[in-house]
Short mmCIF file of C-alpha atoms in Angstrom, two decimals:
data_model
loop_
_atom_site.label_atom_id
_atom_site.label_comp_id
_atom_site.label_asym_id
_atom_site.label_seq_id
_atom_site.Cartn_x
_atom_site.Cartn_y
_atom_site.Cartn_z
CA UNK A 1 0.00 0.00 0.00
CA UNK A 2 3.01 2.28 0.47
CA UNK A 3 3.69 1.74 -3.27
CA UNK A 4 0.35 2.84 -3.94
CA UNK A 5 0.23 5.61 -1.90
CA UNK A 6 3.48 7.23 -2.80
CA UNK A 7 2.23 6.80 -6.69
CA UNK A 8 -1.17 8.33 -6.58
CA UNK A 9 -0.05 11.41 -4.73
CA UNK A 10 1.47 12.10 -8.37
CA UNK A 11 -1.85 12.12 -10.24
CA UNK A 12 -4.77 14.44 -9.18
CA UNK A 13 -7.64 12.12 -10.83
CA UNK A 14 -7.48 8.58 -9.31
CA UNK A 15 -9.60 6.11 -8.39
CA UNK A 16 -7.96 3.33 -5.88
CA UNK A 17 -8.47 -0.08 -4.61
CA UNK A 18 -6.46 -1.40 -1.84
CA UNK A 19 -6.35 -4.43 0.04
CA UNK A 20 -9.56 -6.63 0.63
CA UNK A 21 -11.72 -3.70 -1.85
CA UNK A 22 -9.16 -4.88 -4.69
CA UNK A 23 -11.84 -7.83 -5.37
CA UNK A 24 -12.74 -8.97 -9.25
CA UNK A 25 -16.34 -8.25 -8.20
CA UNK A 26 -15.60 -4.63 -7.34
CA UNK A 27 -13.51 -4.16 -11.07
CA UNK A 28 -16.57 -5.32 -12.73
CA UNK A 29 -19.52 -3.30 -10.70
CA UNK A 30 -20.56 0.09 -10.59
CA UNK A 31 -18.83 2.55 -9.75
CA UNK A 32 -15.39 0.73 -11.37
CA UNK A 33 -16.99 -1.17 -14.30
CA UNK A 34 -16.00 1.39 -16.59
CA UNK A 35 -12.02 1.92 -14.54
CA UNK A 36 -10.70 0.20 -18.33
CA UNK A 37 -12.63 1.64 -20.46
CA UNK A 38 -12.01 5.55 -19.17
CA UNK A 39 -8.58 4.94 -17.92
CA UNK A 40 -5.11 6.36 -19.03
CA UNK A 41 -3.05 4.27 -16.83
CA UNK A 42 -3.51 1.32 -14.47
CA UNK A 43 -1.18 -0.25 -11.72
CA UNK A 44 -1.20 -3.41 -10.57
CA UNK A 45 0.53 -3.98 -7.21
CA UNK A 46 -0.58 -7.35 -6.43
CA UNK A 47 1.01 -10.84 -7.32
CA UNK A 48 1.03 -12.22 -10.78
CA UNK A 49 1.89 -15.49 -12.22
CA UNK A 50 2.75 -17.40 -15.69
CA UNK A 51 0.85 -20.95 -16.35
CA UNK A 52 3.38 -22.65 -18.98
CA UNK A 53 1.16 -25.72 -19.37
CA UNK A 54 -1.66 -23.46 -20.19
CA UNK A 55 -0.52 -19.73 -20.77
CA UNK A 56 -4.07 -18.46 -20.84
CA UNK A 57 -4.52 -19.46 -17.11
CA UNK A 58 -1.89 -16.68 -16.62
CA UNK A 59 -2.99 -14.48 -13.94
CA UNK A 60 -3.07 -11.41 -11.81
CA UNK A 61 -4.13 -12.52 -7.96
CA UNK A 62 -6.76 -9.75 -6.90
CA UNK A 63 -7.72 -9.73 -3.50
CA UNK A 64 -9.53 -13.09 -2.41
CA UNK A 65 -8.08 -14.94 -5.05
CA UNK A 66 -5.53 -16.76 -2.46
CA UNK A 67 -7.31 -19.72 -0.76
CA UNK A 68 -6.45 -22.48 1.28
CA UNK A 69 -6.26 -26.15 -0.13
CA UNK A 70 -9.31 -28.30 1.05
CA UNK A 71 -10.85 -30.67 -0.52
CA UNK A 72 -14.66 -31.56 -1.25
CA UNK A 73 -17.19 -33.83 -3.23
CA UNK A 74 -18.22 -30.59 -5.24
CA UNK A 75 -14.07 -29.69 -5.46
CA UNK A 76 -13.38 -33.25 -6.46
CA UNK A 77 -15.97 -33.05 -9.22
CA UNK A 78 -14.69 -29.97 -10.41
CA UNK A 79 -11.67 -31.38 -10.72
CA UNK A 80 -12.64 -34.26 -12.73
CA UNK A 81 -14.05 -32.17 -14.82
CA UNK A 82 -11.21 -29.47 -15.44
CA UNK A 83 -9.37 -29.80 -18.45
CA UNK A 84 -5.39 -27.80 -18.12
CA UNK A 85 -7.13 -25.02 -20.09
CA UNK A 86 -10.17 -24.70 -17.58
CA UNK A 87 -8.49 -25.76 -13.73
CA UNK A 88 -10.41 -23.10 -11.53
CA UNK A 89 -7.76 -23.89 -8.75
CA UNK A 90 -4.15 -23.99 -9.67
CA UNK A 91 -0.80 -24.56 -6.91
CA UNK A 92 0.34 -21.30 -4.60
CA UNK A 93 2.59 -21.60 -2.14
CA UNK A 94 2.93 -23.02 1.85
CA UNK A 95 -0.89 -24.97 1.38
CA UNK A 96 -2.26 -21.78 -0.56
CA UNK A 97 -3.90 -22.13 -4.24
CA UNK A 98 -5.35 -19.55 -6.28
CA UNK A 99 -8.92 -19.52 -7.35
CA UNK A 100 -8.51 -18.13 -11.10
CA UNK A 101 -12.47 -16.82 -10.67
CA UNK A 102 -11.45 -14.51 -8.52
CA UNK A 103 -8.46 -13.07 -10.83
CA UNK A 104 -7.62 -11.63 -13.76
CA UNK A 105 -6.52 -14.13 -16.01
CA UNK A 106 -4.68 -13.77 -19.48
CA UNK A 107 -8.33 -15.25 -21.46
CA UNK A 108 -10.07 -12.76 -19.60
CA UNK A 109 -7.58 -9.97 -20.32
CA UNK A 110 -7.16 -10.55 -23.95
CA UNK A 111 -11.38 -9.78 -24.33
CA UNK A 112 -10.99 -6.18 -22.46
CA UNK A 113 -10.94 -2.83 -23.81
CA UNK A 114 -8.58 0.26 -23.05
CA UNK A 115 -8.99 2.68 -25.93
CA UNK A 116 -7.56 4.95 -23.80
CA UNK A 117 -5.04 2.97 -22.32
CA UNK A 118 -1.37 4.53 -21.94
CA UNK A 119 0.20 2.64 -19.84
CA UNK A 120 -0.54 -0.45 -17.70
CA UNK A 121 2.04 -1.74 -14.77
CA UNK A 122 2.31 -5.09 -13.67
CA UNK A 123 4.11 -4.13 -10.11
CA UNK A 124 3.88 -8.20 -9.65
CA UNK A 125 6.03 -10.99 -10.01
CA UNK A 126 6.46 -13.07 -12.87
CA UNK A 127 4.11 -10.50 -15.26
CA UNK A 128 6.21 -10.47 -18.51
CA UNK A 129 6.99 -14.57 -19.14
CA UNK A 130 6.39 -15.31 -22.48
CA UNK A 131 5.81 -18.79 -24.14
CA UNK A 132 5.62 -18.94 -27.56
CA UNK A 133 1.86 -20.47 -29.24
CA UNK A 134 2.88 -22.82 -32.22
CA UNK A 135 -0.72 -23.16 -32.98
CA UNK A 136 -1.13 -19.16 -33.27
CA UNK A 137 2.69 -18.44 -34.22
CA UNK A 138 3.00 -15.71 -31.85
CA UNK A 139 4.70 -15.05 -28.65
CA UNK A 140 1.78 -15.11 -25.68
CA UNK A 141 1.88 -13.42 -22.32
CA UNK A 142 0.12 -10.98 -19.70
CA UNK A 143 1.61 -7.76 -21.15
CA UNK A 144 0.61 -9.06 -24.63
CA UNK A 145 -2.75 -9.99 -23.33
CA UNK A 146 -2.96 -5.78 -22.54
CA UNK A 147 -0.85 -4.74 -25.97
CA UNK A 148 -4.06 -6.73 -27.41
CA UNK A 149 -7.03 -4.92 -25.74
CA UNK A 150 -5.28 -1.60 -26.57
CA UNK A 151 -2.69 -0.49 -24.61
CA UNK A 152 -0.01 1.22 -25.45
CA UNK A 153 2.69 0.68 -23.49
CA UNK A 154 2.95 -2.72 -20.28
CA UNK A 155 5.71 -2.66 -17.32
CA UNK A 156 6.20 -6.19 -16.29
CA UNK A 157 8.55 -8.37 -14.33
CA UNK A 158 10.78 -11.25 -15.30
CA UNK A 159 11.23 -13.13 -12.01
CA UNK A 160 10.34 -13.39 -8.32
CA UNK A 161 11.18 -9.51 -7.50
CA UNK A 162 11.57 -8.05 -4.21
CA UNK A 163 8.58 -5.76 -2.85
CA UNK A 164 10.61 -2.91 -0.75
CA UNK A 165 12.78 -2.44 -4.01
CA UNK A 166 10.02 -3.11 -6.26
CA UNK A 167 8.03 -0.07 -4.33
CA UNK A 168 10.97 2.26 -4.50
CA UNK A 169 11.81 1.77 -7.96
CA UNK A 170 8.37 2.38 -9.40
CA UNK A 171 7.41 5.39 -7.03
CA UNK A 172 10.81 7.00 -8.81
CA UNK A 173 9.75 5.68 -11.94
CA UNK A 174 6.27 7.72 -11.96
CA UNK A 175 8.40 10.69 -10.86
CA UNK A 176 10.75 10.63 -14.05
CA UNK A 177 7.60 9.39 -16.19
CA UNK A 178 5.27 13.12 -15.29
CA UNK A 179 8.61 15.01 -16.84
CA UNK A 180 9.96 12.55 -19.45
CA UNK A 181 6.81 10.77 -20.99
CA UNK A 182 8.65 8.27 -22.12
CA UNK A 183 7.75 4.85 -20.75
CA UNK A 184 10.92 3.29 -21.52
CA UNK A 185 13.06 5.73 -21.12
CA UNK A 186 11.70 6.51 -17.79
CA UNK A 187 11.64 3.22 -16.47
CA UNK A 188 15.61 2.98 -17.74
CA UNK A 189 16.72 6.04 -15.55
CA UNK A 190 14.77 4.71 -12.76
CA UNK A 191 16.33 1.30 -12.67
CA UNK A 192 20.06 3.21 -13.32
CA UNK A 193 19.26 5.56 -10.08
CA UNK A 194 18.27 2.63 -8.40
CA UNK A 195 21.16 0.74 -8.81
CA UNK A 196 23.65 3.54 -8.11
CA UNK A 197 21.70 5.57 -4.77
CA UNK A 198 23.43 5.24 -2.08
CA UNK A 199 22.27 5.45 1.77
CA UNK A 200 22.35 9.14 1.98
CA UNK A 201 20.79 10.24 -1.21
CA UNK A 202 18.14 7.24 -0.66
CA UNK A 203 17.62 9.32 2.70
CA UNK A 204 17.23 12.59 1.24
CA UNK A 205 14.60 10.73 -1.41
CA UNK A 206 12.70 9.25 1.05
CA UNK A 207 12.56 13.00 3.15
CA UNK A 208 10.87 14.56 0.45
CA UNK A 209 8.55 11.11 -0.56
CA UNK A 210 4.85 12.67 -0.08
CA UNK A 211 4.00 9.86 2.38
CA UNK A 212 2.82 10.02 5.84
CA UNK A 213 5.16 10.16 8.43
CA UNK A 214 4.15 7.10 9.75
CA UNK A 215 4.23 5.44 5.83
CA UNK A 216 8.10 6.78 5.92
CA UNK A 217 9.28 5.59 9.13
CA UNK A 218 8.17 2.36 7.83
CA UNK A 219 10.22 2.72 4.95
CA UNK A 220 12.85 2.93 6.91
CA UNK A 221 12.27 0.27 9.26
CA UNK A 222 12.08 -1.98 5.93
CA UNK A 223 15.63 -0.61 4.38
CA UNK A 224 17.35 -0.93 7.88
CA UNK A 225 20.19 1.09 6.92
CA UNK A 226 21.25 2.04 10.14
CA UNK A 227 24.91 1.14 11.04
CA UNK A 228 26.06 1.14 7.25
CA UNK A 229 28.03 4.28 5.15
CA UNK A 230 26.84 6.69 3.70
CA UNK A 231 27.95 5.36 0.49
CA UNK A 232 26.78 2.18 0.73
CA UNK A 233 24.20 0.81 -1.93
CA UNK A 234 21.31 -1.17 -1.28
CA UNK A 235 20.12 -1.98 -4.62
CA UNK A 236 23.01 -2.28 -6.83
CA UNK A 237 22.72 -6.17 -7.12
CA UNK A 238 20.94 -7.01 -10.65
CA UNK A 239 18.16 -8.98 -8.66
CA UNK A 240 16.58 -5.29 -7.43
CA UNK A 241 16.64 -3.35 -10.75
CA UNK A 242 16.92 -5.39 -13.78
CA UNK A 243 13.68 -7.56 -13.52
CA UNK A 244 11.47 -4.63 -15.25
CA UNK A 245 10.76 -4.27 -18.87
CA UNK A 246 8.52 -2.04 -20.85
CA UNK A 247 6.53 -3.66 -23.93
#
C-alpha cells in the first residue's frame, strides 16, 4: 500500500483499490466497471503469475483470489471435470492455491478494452513470461494480453522480484515518467538511479517522498540502513533493478 500511496499522490484524478476492496467483483460493478474503459493508466501492485502448461490461465491474484487447499465432493468433481485449459484452482505456495475466478486471467484480459489505455504496470512478479503459441505463431503473455485490448505501453517483471525495491523503484519511476513521458526511457533512468543511490541520497529521497510520516518511518524500518556508510548501496545487485521491462 506504500507503493500505492506514494504513486497516486502524483496524479490528481485517481480512483484506488487497496487491500480486501481490490476484489474482481468490485472491477466489474458500478462505480469501477467502466475503470478500463475511461482509464489512461492502471497499476497493478498485487502478485502475478505465468501458467506454462496453459498460458491463458496466466494471472493477476486480486484480493480473495488466495485460498487455502481443502478438498470436497463438489471440489473433487470440479476437478474431474477441469481440463489444463479450464483448472479453476491452480498450486500457490505453503498450502495456498489460487482460485482463477477470482483473478484476472490472461483469457479474460485478452477480451478487455482500453482505448484509452497509456500505460498499464504489472508491479507483480512473474508478469512479462512469455511462451511462444505454435498453434497461433506468436509469442503469448500478460503484457501481450494488454498490448491486445489496446494499450499502449505494459511494465512487467521477469522473475520473483523483491517488494521494498520493487516499491521504491516504481514510485521514482512515476516521478521521471510526469517530466519525461517516455515509458521506456523513464523506467531505464529509474532502474540506473536505483542501482547507483546510495544510503544518503536514498535518505534525502525518502525526506521529500509525499508519504505520511508514519508510511516513511516504515520505509525505513524496511531498508534498515542504520549502522552502514553513507555510500553504501542497497540496490546495486541485478536482482533489485533489472527484472522490469517495458513492452
Amino acid at each position: 500500500e506504500l507503493e500505492v500511496d506514494a504513486i497516486a499522490s502524483q496524479f490528481t484524478a485517481k480512483n484506488i483499490l487497496s487491500g480486501e476492496k481490490a476484489t474482481k467483483i468490485a472491477l466489474t460493478q458500478p462505480p469501477n466497471n467502466d475503470l478500463f474503459r475511461d482509464a489512461n493508466y492502471l497499476h497493478f501492485a498485487c502478485h502475478g503469475s505465468f501458467n506454462f502448461e496453459s498460458p491463458l490461465l496466466s494471472h493477476l491474484i486480486l484480493a480473495g483470489g488466495i485460498v487455502e487447499v481443502f478438498q470436497s465432493s463438489d471440489r473433487q468433481t470440479q476437478e474431474e471435470l477441469d481440463t489444463p485449459e479450464t483448472k479453476r484452482y491452480l498450486p500457490w505456495r505453503k498450502g495456498k492455491q489460487v482460485d482463477t475466478d477470482q483473478c484476472y486471467t490472461l483469457r479474460e484480459i485478452f477480451s478487455l478494452d482500453f482505448p484509452k489505455g497509456e500505460l498499464v504496470t504489472l508491479s507483480a512478479c512473474e508478469t512479462g513470461l512469455t511462451q511462444f503459441d505454435q498453434t497461433l505463431e506468436e509469442y503469448i503473455s500478460l503484457p501481450s494480453g494488454f498490448l491486445f485490448a489496446g494499450v499502449k505501453n505494459v511494465i512487467c517483471s521477469l522473475w520473483r522480484v523483491s517488494d521494498l525495491s520493487t516499491a521504491i523503484l516504481m514510485i521514482k519511476f512515476y516521478e521521471l515518467f510526469r517530466s519525461e513521458k517516455s515509458v521506456s526511457l523513464a523506467l531505464n533512468q529509474a532502474q540506473s538511479w536505483l542501482r547507483t543511490v546510495d544510503k544518503e541520497n536514498l535518505q534525502k529521497w525518502l525526506d521529500a517522498l509525499q508519504l505520511k510520516p508514519e508510511s516513511k518511518q516504515k520505509l525505513r524500518q524496511q531498508l534498515n540502513l542504520g549502522m552502514r556508510s553513507s555510500t553504501y548501496q542497497p540496490f546495486k545487485e541485478a536482482y533489485y533493478w533489472a527484472g522490469f521491462c517495458a513492452n
